[in-house]
CSV table of C-alpha atoms in Angstrom, one decimal:
chain,number,residue,atom,x,y,z
A,20,MET,CA,6.9,14.0,-6.1
A,21,VAL,CA,3.7,16.2,-5.8
A,22,MET,CA,4.0,19.8,-4.7
A,23,PRO,CA,1.4,21.3,-2.3
A,24,SER,CA,-1.2,23.2,-4.2
A,25,VAL,CA,-0.3,26.5,-2.6
A,26,ASP,CA,3.3,26.1,-3.7
A,27,ILE,CA,2.2,25.4,-7.3
A,28,LEU,CA,0.0,28.4,-7.3
A,29,TYR,CA,2.4,31.0,-5.9
A,30,SER,CA,5.3,29.7,-8.0
A,31,ALA,CA,3.1,30.0,-11.1
A,32,LEU,CA,2.0,33.5,-10.2
A,33,ARG,CA,5.6,34.7,-9.6
A,34,LYS,CA,6.8,33.2,-12.9
A,35,ALA,CA,3.8,34.6,-14.9
A,36,LYS,CA,4.3,38.1,-13.6
A,37,ARG,CA,7.9,38.2,-14.8
A,38,VAL,CA,6.9,37.5,-18.4
A,39,SER,CA,7.6,40.6,-20.7
A,40,PRO,CA,5.8,41.7,-23.8
A,41,THR,CA,7.3,40.8,-27.2
A,42,LYS,CA,10.1,43.2,-28.1
A,43,GLY,CA,9.6,45.8,-30.8
A,44,ILE,CA,5.9,46.6,-30.2
A,45,ALA,CA,5.8,50.4,-30.3
A,46,ASN,CA,2.1,50.9,-29.7
A,47,VAL,CA,1.4,51.1,-26.0
A,48,ALA,CA,-2.1,49.4,-26.2
A,49,LYS,CA,-0.7,46.6,-28.4
A,50,ARG,CA,2.3,46.1,-26.1
A,51,GLU,CA,0.1,46.0,-23.0
A,52,ARG,CA,-2.4,43.5,-24.4
A,53,ASN,CA,0.5,41.3,-25.7
A,54,ARG,CA,2.0,41.3,-22.2
A,55,GLY,CA,-1.4,40.5,-20.6
A,56,ALA,CA,-2.1,37.6,-23.0
A,57,LYS,CA,1.4,36.2,-22.5
A,58,GLN,CA,1.2,36.4,-18.7
A,59,LEU,CA,-2.2,34.7,-18.6
A,60,ASP,CA,-0.9,32.0,-21.0
A,61,ALA,CA,2.2,31.5,-18.8
A,62,LEU,CA,0.1,31.3,-15.6
A,63,MET,CA,-2.2,28.8,-17.3
A,64,LYS,CA,0.7,26.6,-18.4
A,65,GLU,CA,2.6,26.9,-15.0
A,66,LEU,CA,-0.6,25.6,-13.3
A,67,ALA,CA,-1.6,23.0,-15.9
A,68,ILE,CA,1.8,21.3,-16.7
A,69,PRO,CA,2.4,20.0,-13.2
A,70,LEU,CA,-1.1,18.5,-13.1
A,71,ARG,CA,-0.6,16.8,-16.5
A,72,THR,CA,2.8,15.5,-15.2
A,73,TYR,CA,1.1,14.0,-12.1
A,74,ILE,CA,-1.6,12.3,-14.2
A,75,GLU,CA,1.0,10.8,-16.6
A,76,ASP,CA,3.4,9.7,-13.9
A,77,PHE,CA,1.0,8.0,-11.5
A,78,PRO,CA,0.4,4.4,-12.7
A,79,ASN,CA,-2.8,3.4,-14.3
A,80,LYS,CA,-4.3,0.9,-11.8
A,81,LYS,CA,-5.5,-1.5,-14.5
A,82,TYR,CA,-1.9,-2.2,-15.5
A,83,LEU,CA,-0.7,-3.0,-12.0
A,84,HIS,CA,0.2,-6.5,-10.8
A,85,PRO,CA,-2.8,-8.0,-8.9
A,86,TYR,CA,-0.9,-7.7,-5.6
A,87,GLU,CA,-0.1,-4.0,-6.2
A,88,LYS,CA,-3.7,-3.3,-7.3
A,89,SER,CA,-5.0,-5.0,-4.1
A,90,LEU,CA,-2.5,-3.0,-2.0
A,91,VAL,CA,-3.7,0.3,-3.5
A,92,GLU,CA,-7.4,-0.5,-3.2
A,93,LEU,CA,-7.1,-1.7,0.4
A,94,THR,CA,-4.8,1.0,1.6
A,95,LEU,CA,-6.5,4.0,-0.1
A,96,GLY,CA,-10.0,2.7,-0.4
A,97,ASP,CA,-11.6,1.1,-3.4
A,98,GLY,CA,-12.0,3.7,-6.2
A,99,ASN,CA,-10.4,6.6,-4.3
A,100,TYR,CA,-7.1,6.5,-6.3
A,101,GLU,CA,-8.9,6.9,-9.6
A,102,GLU,CA,-11.3,9.5,-8.2
A,103,VAL,CA,-8.5,11.8,-7.1
A,104,LEU,CA,-6.7,11.5,-10.3
A,105,GLY,CA,-9.9,12.2,-12.2
A,106,LYS,CA,-10.4,15.4,-10.1
A,107,VAL,CA,-6.9,16.5,-10.9
A,108,GLU,CA,-7.5,16.0,-14.6
A,109,ALA,CA,-10.8,18.0,-14.3
A,110,LEU,CA,-8.9,20.8,-12.6
A,111,ARG,CA,-6.3,20.8,-15.3
A,112,LYS,CA,-8.9,21.1,-18.0
A,113,LYS,CA,-10.7,23.9,-16.3
A,114,VAL,CA,-7.4,25.8,-15.8
A,115,VAL,CA,-6.6,25.4,-19.5
A,116,SER,CA,-10.0,26.4,-20.6
A,117,VAL,CA,-10.3,29.5,-18.4
A,118,GLY,CA,-6.7,30.5,-19.1
A,119,LYS,CA,-7.1,30.4,-22.8
A,120,GLU,CA,-10.4,32.2,-22.6
A,121,HIS,CA,-9.0,35.1,-20.6
A,122,ALA,CA,-5.8,35.3,-22.6
A,123,SER,CA,-8.0,35.6,-25.8
A,124,ILE,CA,-10.1,38.4,-24.2
A,125,CYS,CA,-7.0,40.2,-23.1
A,126,ALA,CA,-5.5,40.0,-26.6
A,127,LYS,CA,-8.6,41.8,-28.0
A,128,SER,CA,-8.3,44.8,-25.6
A,129,LEU,CA,-8.6,48.2,-27.3
A,130,SER,CA,-6.6,50.2,-24.8
A,131,LYS,CA,-3.8,49.9,-22.3
A,132,ARG,CA,-6.2,50.4,-19.4
A,133,GLU,CA,-8.6,47.7,-20.7
A,134,ALA,CA,-5.7,45.3,-21.2
A,135,GLY,CA,-4.6,45.8,-17.6
A,136,GLU,CA,-8.1,45.2,-16.3
A,137,ARG,CA,-8.5,42.0,-18.4
A,138,LEU,CA,-5.1,40.8,-17.1
A,139,SER,CA,-6.1,41.4,-13.5
A,140,GLU,CA,-9.5,39.7,-14.1
A,141,GLY,CA,-7.9,36.6,-15.7
A,142,MET,CA,-5.2,36.3,-13.0
A,143,LYS,CA,-7.8,36.6,-10.2
A,144,LYS,CA,-10.1,34.0,-11.9
A,145,LEU,CA,-7.3,31.4,-12.3
A,146,GLU,CA,-6.1,32.1,-8.7
A,147,GLU,CA,-9.7,31.6,-7.3
A,148,ILE,CA,-10.1,28.4,-9.2
A,149,PHE,CA,-6.9,26.9,-7.9
A,150,LEU,CA,-7.4,28.0,-4.4
A,151,ARG,CA,-11.0,26.6,-4.4
A,152,GLU,CA,-10.3,23.3,-6.2
A,153,GLY,CA,-6.6,22.8,-5.6
A,154,LYS,CA,-7.2,20.8,-2.5
A,155,VAL,CA,-7.4,17.8,-4.8
A,156,VAL,CA,-3.7,18.3,-5.5
A,157,ASP,CA,-3.1,18.0,-1.7
A,158,GLU,CA,-5.2,14.8,-1.7
A,159,LEU,CA,-2.9,13.5,-4.4
A,160,LEU,CA,0.1,14.6,-2.3
A,161,ASN,CA,-1.2,12.5,0.6
A,162,ILE,CA,-1.7,9.5,-1.7
A,163,ALA,CA,1.9,9.9,-2.9
A,164,LYS,CA,3.1,9.9,0.7
A,165,ILE,CA,1.1,6.7,1.4
A,166,LEU,CA,2.4,5.0,-1.8
A,167,ARG,CA,6.0,5.8,-1.0
A,168,ALA,CA,5.6,4.4,2.5
A,169,MET,CA,4.4,1.0,1.1
A,170,PRO,CA,6.9,-1.8,1.3
A,171,VAL,CA,9.0,-2.4,-1.8
A,172,VAL,CA,8.1,-5.9,-2.9
A,173,ASP,CA,9.9,-7.9,-5.6
A,174,LEU,CA,7.0,-9.6,-7.2
A,175,GLU,CA,9.2,-12.5,-8.4
A,176,THR,CA,11.4,-13.1,-5.4
A,177,PRO,CA,10.5,-16.1,-3.1
A,178,THR,CA,8.7,-14.8,-0.1
A,179,LEU,CA,8.1,-16.2,3.4
A,180,CYS,CA,4.7,-15.0,4.6
A,181,LEU,CA,4.0,-15.1,8.4
A,182,VAL,CA,0.3,-15.7,9.0
A,183,GLY,CA,-1.8,-16.2,12.1
A,184,ALA,CA,-4.2,-14.6,14.5
A,185,PRO,CA,-3.3,-11.1,15.9
A,186,ASN,CA,-0.6,-11.0,18.5
A,187,VAL,CA,0.5,-14.6,18.2
A,188,GLY,CA,4.2,-13.6,17.9
A,189,LYS,CA,4.6,-13.1,14.1
A,190,SER,CA,6.5,-9.8,14.5
A,191,SER,CA,9.0,-11.3,17.0
A,192,LEU,CA,9.8,-14.1,14.5
A,193,VAL,CA,10.2,-11.6,11.6
A,194,ARG,CA,12.8,-9.7,13.7
A,195,LEU,CA,14.5,-12.9,14.5
A,196,LEU,CA,14.5,-14.4,10.9
A,197,SER,CA,15.2,-11.3,8.8
A,198,THR,CA,16.2,-7.7,8.5
A,199,GLY,CA,12.6,-6.5,9.2
A,200,LYS,CA,12.0,-4.5,12.3
A,201,PRO,CA,8.3,-4.5,12.9
A,202,GLU,CA,6.6,-2.9,16.0
A,203,ILE,CA,6.0,-5.4,18.8
A,204,CYS,CA,3.1,-4.7,21.2
A,205,ASN,CA,0.5,-6.7,23.0
A,206,TYR,CA,-2.7,-5.6,21.2
A,207,PRO,CA,-4.5,-6.8,18.1
A,208,PHE,CA,-3.5,-5.5,14.6
A,209,THR,CA,-0.1,-4.2,15.8
A,210,THR,CA,0.9,-4.8,12.2
A,211,ARG,CA,-1.0,-2.1,10.3
A,212,GLY,CA,0.2,-3.0,6.9
A,213,ILE,CA,2.6,-5.4,5.1
A,214,LEU,CA,6.1,-5.1,6.7
A,215,MET,CA,9.0,-6.5,4.8
A,216,GLY,CA,12.3,-8.0,5.8
A,217,HIS,CA,15.0,-10.0,3.9
A,218,ILE,CA,17.0,-13.2,4.3
A,219,THR,CA,20.1,-14.0,2.4
A,220,PHE,CA,21.7,-17.5,2.3
A,221,SER,CA,23.4,-19.5,-0.4
A,222,TYR,CA,24.0,-16.2,-2.3
A,223,GLN,CA,20.2,-15.9,-2.8
A,224,ASN,CA,18.0,-13.1,-1.5
A,225,PHE,CA,14.5,-13.9,0.0
A,226,GLN,CA,11.7,-11.7,1.3
A,227,VAL,CA,9.9,-12.1,4.7
A,228,THR,CA,6.5,-10.5,5.3
A,229,ASP,CA,4.9,-9.8,8.6
A,230,THR,CA,1.1,-9.6,7.9
A,231,PRO,CA,-1.8,-8.3,9.9
A,232,GLY,CA,-3.5,-11.0,12.0
A,233,LEU,CA,-6.6,-12.8,10.9
A,234,LEU,CA,-9.8,-13.1,13.0
A,235,ARG,CA,-12.5,-15.8,12.9
A,236,ARG,CA,-15.1,-14.3,10.5
A,237,HIS,CA,-16.3,-14.4,6.9
A,238,ASP,CA,-14.4,-12.6,4.1
A,239,GLU,CA,-17.1,-10.0,3.7
A,240,ASP,CA,-16.7,-9.0,7.4
A,241,ARG,CA,-12.9,-8.7,7.3
A,242,ASN,CA,-11.3,-5.3,7.6
A,243,ASN,CA,-8.8,-4.0,5.1
A,244,LEU,CA,-5.8,-5.1,7.2
A,245,GLU,CA,-7.0,-8.8,7.1
A,246,LYS,CA,-7.6,-8.4,3.4
A,247,LEU,CA,-4.0,-7.3,2.9
A,248,THR,CA,-2.9,-10.6,4.4
A,249,LEU,CA,-5.1,-12.5,2.0
A,250,ALA,CA,-3.8,-10.4,-1.0
A,251,VAL,CA,-0.2,-11.4,-0.1
A,252,LEU,CA,-1.2,-15.1,0.0
A,253,SER,CA,-3.2,-14.8,-3.2
A,254,HIS,CA,-0.9,-12.9,-5.4
A,255,LEU,CA,2.8,-13.3,-4.3
A,256,PRO,CA,5.0,-16.4,-4.6
A,257,THR,CA,4.8,-17.2,-0.9
A,258,ALA,CA,5.7,-20.0,1.3
A,259,VAL,CA,3.7,-19.9,4.6
A,260,LEU,CA,5.0,-19.9,8.1
A,261,TYR,CA,1.8,-20.2,10.1
A,262,VAL,CA,2.1,-19.1,13.7
A,263,HIS,CA,-0.1,-20.5,16.5
A,264,ASP,CA,-0.2,-19.3,20.1
A,265,LEU,CA,-1.8,-21.6,22.7
A,266,SER,CA,-0.4,-19.8,25.7
A,267,GLY,CA,-3.5,-17.7,26.3
A,268,GLU,CA,-1.7,-14.4,25.7
A,269,CYS,CA,-2.7,-13.4,22.2
A,270,GLY,CA,-6.4,-12.7,22.8
A,271,THR,CA,-7.7,-15.3,20.3
A,272,SER,CA,-8.9,-18.6,21.7
A,273,PRO,CA,-7.3,-21.8,20.6
A,274,SER,CA,-10.6,-22.9,19.2
A,275,ASP,CA,-10.9,-19.8,17.1
A,276,GLN,CA,-7.3,-20.1,15.9
A,277,PHE,CA,-8.1,-23.7,14.9
A,278,VAL,CA,-11.0,-22.6,12.8
A,279,ILE,CA,-9.0,-19.8,11.1
A,280,TYR,CA,-6.1,-22.2,10.5
A,281,LYS,CA,-8.3,-24.9,8.9
A,282,GLU,CA,-9.8,-22.3,6.6
A,283,ILE,CA,-6.5,-20.8,5.5
A,284,ARG,CA,-4.8,-24.1,5.2
A,285,GLU,CA,-7.5,-25.4,2.9
A,286,ARG,CA,-7.8,-22.2,0.9
A,287,PHE,CA,-4.1,-22.0,0.2
A,288,SER,CA,-3.3,-25.7,0.1
A,289,ASN,CA,-1.0,-25.2,-2.9
A,290,HIS,CA,1.5,-23.1,-0.8
A,291,LEU,CA,4.6,-24.7,0.8
A,292,TRP,CA,3.9,-24.6,4.5
A,293,LEU,CA,5.5,-24.7,8.0
A,294,ASP,CA,3.5,-24.6,11.3
A,295,VAL,CA,5.1,-23.0,14.3
A,296,LEU,CA,3.8,-23.0,17.9
A,297,SER,CA,5.1,-19.8,19.5
A,298,LYS,CA,5.6,-18.8,23.2
A,299,CYS,CA,6.2,-22.4,24.1
A,300,ASP,CA,8.0,-21.3,27.3
A,301,LEU,CA,4.6,-20.2,28.6
A,302,LEU,CA,2.8,-23.5,27.9
A,303,GLU,CA,2.0,-25.8,30.7
A,304,GLU,CA,0.9,-29.5,30.5
A,305,SER,CA,-2.8,-28.4,30.7
A,306,PRO,CA,-3.9,-26.3,27.7
A,307,VAL,CA,-5.3,-22.9,28.2
A,308,VAL,CA,-9.1,-22.9,28.0
A,309,TYR,CA,-11.1,-19.7,27.3
A,310,VAL,CA,-14.4,-19.2,29.1
A,311,THR,CA,-16.1,-19.1,25.7
A,312,GLU,CA,-14.8,-22.5,24.8
A,313,ASP,CA,-16.6,-25.8,25.2
A,314,VAL,CA,-14.3,-27.8,27.4
A,315,ASN,CA,-16.2,-31.0,26.8
A,316,CYS,CA,-16.2,-30.7,23.0
A,317,ASP,CA,-15.9,-34.2,21.5
A,318,ASP,CA,-14.0,-32.9,18.4
A,319,TYR,CA,-10.8,-35.0,18.7
A,320,GLU,CA,-8.9,-32.9,16.2
A,321,LEU,CA,-9.7,-29.7,18.1
A,322,ALA,CA,-8.9,-31.3,21.4
A,323,LYS,CA,-5.5,-32.4,20.0
A,324,TYR,CA,-4.9,-28.9,18.6
A,325,ARG,CA,-5.5,-27.3,22.0
A,326,LYS,CA,-2.7,-29.4,23.5
A,327,MET,CA,0.0,-29.3,20.8
A,328,GLY,CA,-1.2,-27.4,17.8
A,329,PRO,CA,-1.4,-29.0,14.3
A,330,ASP,CA,0.6,-32.2,13.4
A,331,GLY,CA,4.3,-31.5,12.9
A,332,ALA,CA,4.2,-28.0,14.4
A,333,LEU,CA,7.6,-26.8,15.6
A,334,CYS,CA,7.7,-25.5,19.2
A,335,VAL,CA,9.6,-22.3,19.6
A,336,SER,CA,10.2,-19.5,22.1
A,337,VAL,CA,11.9,-16.2,21.2
A,338,LYS,CA,12.3,-15.5,25.0
A,339,SER,CA,14.0,-18.8,25.9
A,340,GLU,CA,15.4,-19.4,22.4
A,341,MET,CA,13.7,-22.8,22.4
A,342,GLY,CA,13.7,-24.3,18.8
A,343,LEU,CA,15.1,-21.2,17.1
A,344,ASP,CA,18.1,-22.9,15.4
A,345,GLU,CA,15.8,-25.6,14.0
A,346,LEU,CA,13.3,-22.9,12.9
A,347,LYS,CA,16.0,-21.1,11.0
A,348,SER,CA,17.2,-24.3,9.4
A,349,ARG,CA,13.7,-25.3,8.3
A,350,VAL,CA,12.9,-21.8,7.0
A,351,HIS,CA,16.0,-21.9,4.8
A,352,LYS,CA,14.9,-25.3,3.4
A,353,LEU,CA,11.4,-24.0,2.9
A,354,LEU,CA,12.6,-21.0,1.0
A,355,GLY,CA,15.0,-23.1,-1.0
A,356,SER,CA,12.0,-25.3,-2.0
A,357,GLN,CA,10.0,-22.2,-2.8
A,358,PHE,CA,12.8,-21.0,-5.1
A,359,MET,CA,12.9,-24.3,-7.0
A,360,LYS,CA,9.1,-24.2,-7.3
A,361,ILE,CA,9.1,-20.7,-8.8
A,362,LYS,CA,12.0,-21.6,-11.1
A,363,GLY,CA,10.0,-24.7,-12.3
A,364,ASN,CA,6.9,-22.7,-12.9
A,365,GLN,CA,8.9,-20.2,-15.0
A,366,GLU,CA,10.4,-22.9,-17.1
A,367,LYS,CA,6.9,-24.3,-17.7
A,368,LEU,CA,5.8,-20.9,-18.9
A,369,GLU,CA,8.8,-20.6,-21.2
A,370,VAL,CA,8.1,-24.0,-22.8
A,371,CYS,CA,4.4,-23.1,-23.2
A,372,GLY,CA,5.3,-19.7,-24.7
């Protein structure tokens, strides 16, 4: 938990002003400079200790799991996390340095009046620094809120990852298959992050992820939402449920979906895989053809894809409930296979270790 900078400051000021001089000092000047030095030291500590705690408690990114590291970079921006923590540490060092300096000056005061003036100067200087530079604490507070809102992912639990172009029906299937309740709307990138749900069967818990849709473009042109999807596939123990929509409703042409699918299928060929053709209640005998597509294309594989999707794809419709029972059954089998695959990999690692 990170406190707003203004709360840290005014809490520190209240506590520091309540600090009393050491008992038994009879000389007025000595008592006043003792009180001033102690109050400045207290203010310095009340400001610096929370900052040190934040720096120690926030994880060092280099020790994170590759998936967590990617999630932080793509959600917060590459380097922003370390930059904010670095600024917090710089503020802490400045508060400590200035606080010690003014406490020392106050402790050398020759009169009660001088001690009071040195105390006021030191208090004012520390307050000015924290008001001017404390906004970095509020930046850290915002980062903390974002991190807490991220899905809790068990990095070792078998996971079903729904992948496909934007708006092909992934979110509807996540709601159907798991406890996840993603937003469902008809516009690209409805899924603005990784959304998690869970499935339990045969006394085993499994995760289901709804990922942002992928568009037809090179990796260097992908936005951070698309890169989140690739991070899940790259770093989590996922089986893939790839969703295709040939109904014409999703906004991505069948030809573009075909290209995206071929690339992802080849790139993650080591993943267990299930293809699903969604919104089958909307499909007619003639495939939907976008104006940007070449109707007379002689690519037999693409022509076949436009009509029925990839070989072995399961036709489903959430609206008419077509194929849903079979989908659930095949998902359970897929996740069971994923569980055995993970278990086998762990046993190999133990033998090698």
